[in-house]
mmCIF file of C-alpha atoms in Angstrom:
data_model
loop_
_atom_site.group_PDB
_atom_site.id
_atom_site.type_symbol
_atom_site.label_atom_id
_atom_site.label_comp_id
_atom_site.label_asym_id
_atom_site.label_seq_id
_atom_site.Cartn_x
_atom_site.Cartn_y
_atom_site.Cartn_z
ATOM 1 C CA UNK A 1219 98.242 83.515 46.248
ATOM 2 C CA UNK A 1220 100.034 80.392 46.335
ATOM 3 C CA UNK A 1221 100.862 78.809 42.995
ATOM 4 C CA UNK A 1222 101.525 74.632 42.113
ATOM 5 C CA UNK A 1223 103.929 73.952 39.970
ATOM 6 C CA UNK A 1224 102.504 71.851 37.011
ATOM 7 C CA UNK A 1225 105.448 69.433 37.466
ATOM 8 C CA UNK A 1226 106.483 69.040 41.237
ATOM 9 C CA UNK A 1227 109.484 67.096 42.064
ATOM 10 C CA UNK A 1228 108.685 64.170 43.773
ATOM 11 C CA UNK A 1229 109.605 63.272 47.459
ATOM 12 C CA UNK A 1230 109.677 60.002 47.992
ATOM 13 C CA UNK A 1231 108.541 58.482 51.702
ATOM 14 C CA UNK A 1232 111.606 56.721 53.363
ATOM 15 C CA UNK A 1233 110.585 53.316 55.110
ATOM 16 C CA UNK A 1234 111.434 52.921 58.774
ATOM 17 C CA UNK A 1235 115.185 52.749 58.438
ATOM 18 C CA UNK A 1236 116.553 50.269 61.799
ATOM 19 C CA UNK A 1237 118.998 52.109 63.052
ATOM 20 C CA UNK A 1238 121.405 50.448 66.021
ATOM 21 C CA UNK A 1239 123.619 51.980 68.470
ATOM 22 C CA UNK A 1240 127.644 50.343 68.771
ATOM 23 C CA UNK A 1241 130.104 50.060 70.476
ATOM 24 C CA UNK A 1242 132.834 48.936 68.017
ATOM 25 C CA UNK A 1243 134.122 50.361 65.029
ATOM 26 C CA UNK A 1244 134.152 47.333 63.447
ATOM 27 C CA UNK A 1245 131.034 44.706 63.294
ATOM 28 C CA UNK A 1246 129.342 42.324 60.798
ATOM 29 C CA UNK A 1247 125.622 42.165 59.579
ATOM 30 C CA UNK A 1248 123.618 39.103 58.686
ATOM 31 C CA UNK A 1249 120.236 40.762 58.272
ATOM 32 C CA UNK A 1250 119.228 39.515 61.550
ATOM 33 C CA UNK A 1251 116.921 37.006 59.988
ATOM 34 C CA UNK A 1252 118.250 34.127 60.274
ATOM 35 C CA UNK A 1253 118.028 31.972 57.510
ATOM 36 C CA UNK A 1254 115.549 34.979 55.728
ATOM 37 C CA UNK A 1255 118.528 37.287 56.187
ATOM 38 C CA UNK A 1256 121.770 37.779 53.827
ATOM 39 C CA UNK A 1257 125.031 36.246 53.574
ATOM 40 C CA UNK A 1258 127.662 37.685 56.768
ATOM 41 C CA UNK A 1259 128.993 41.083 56.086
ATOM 42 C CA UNK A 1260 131.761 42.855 57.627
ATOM 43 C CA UNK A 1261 131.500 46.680 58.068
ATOM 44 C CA UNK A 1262 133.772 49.329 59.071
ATOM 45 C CA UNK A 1263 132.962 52.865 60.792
ATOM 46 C CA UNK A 1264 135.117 55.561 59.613
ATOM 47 C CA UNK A 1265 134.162 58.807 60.843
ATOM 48 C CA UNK A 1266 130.634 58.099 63.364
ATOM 49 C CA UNK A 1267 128.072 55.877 60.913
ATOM 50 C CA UNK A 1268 127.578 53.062 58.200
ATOM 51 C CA UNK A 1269 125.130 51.247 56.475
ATOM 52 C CA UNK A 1270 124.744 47.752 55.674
ATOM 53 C CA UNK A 1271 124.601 47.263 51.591
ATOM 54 C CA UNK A 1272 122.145 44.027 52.228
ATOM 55 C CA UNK A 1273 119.660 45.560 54.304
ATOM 56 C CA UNK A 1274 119.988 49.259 54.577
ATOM 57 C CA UNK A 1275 120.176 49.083 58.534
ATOM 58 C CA UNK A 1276 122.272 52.184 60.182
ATOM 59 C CA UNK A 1277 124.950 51.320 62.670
ATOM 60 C CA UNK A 1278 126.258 54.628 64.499
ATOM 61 C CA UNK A 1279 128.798 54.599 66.932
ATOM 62 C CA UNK A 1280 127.763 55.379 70.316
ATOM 63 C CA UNK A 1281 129.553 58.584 71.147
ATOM 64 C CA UNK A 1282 130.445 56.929 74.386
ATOM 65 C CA UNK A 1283 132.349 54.054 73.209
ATOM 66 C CA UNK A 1284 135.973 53.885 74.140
ATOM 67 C CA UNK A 1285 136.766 52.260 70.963
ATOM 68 C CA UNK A 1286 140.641 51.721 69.681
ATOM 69 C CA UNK A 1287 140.542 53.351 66.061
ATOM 70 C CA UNK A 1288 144.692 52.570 65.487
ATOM 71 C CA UNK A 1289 143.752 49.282 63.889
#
C-alpha cells in the first residue's frame, strides 16, 4: 500500500537551461539578444563550469580545450 503524504514537498520544473560548450576559461555574456539582452559580463571558469548571473546560461569547458589556467 502506497501512502501520500498530506504535505509533499514540491519539485519545481527547471526551464530549458542553454548550456554552451568553451574553449576558454575566460569569456563574457551579453544575453545573446542583442539589444533584448543584458549589459556585457565577464565570467571566469574555475574548476570545469559557470553560469551567467543575467541569464542563467551554462558555459562548461570543453574537456578538450588546451586552455592556459596560469593567468
Amino acid at each position: 500500500m502506497l501512502i501520500q503524504p498530506t504535505n509533499p514537498t514540491p519539485q519545481p520544473r527547471l526551464g530549458h537551461v542553454e548550456t554552451i560548450i568553451v574553449q576558454s576559461r575566460k569569456l563574457s555574456c551579453d544575453g545573446g539578444l542583442g539589444a533584448l539582452g543584458h549589459p556585457k559580463v565577464w565570467l571566469k571558469i574555475g574548476d570545469h563550469q559557470t553560469f551567467c548571473p543575467y541569464c542563467s546560461r551554462l558555459f562548461v569547458l570543453d574537456p578538450n580545450a588546451t586552455t592556459d589556467t596560469t593567468h
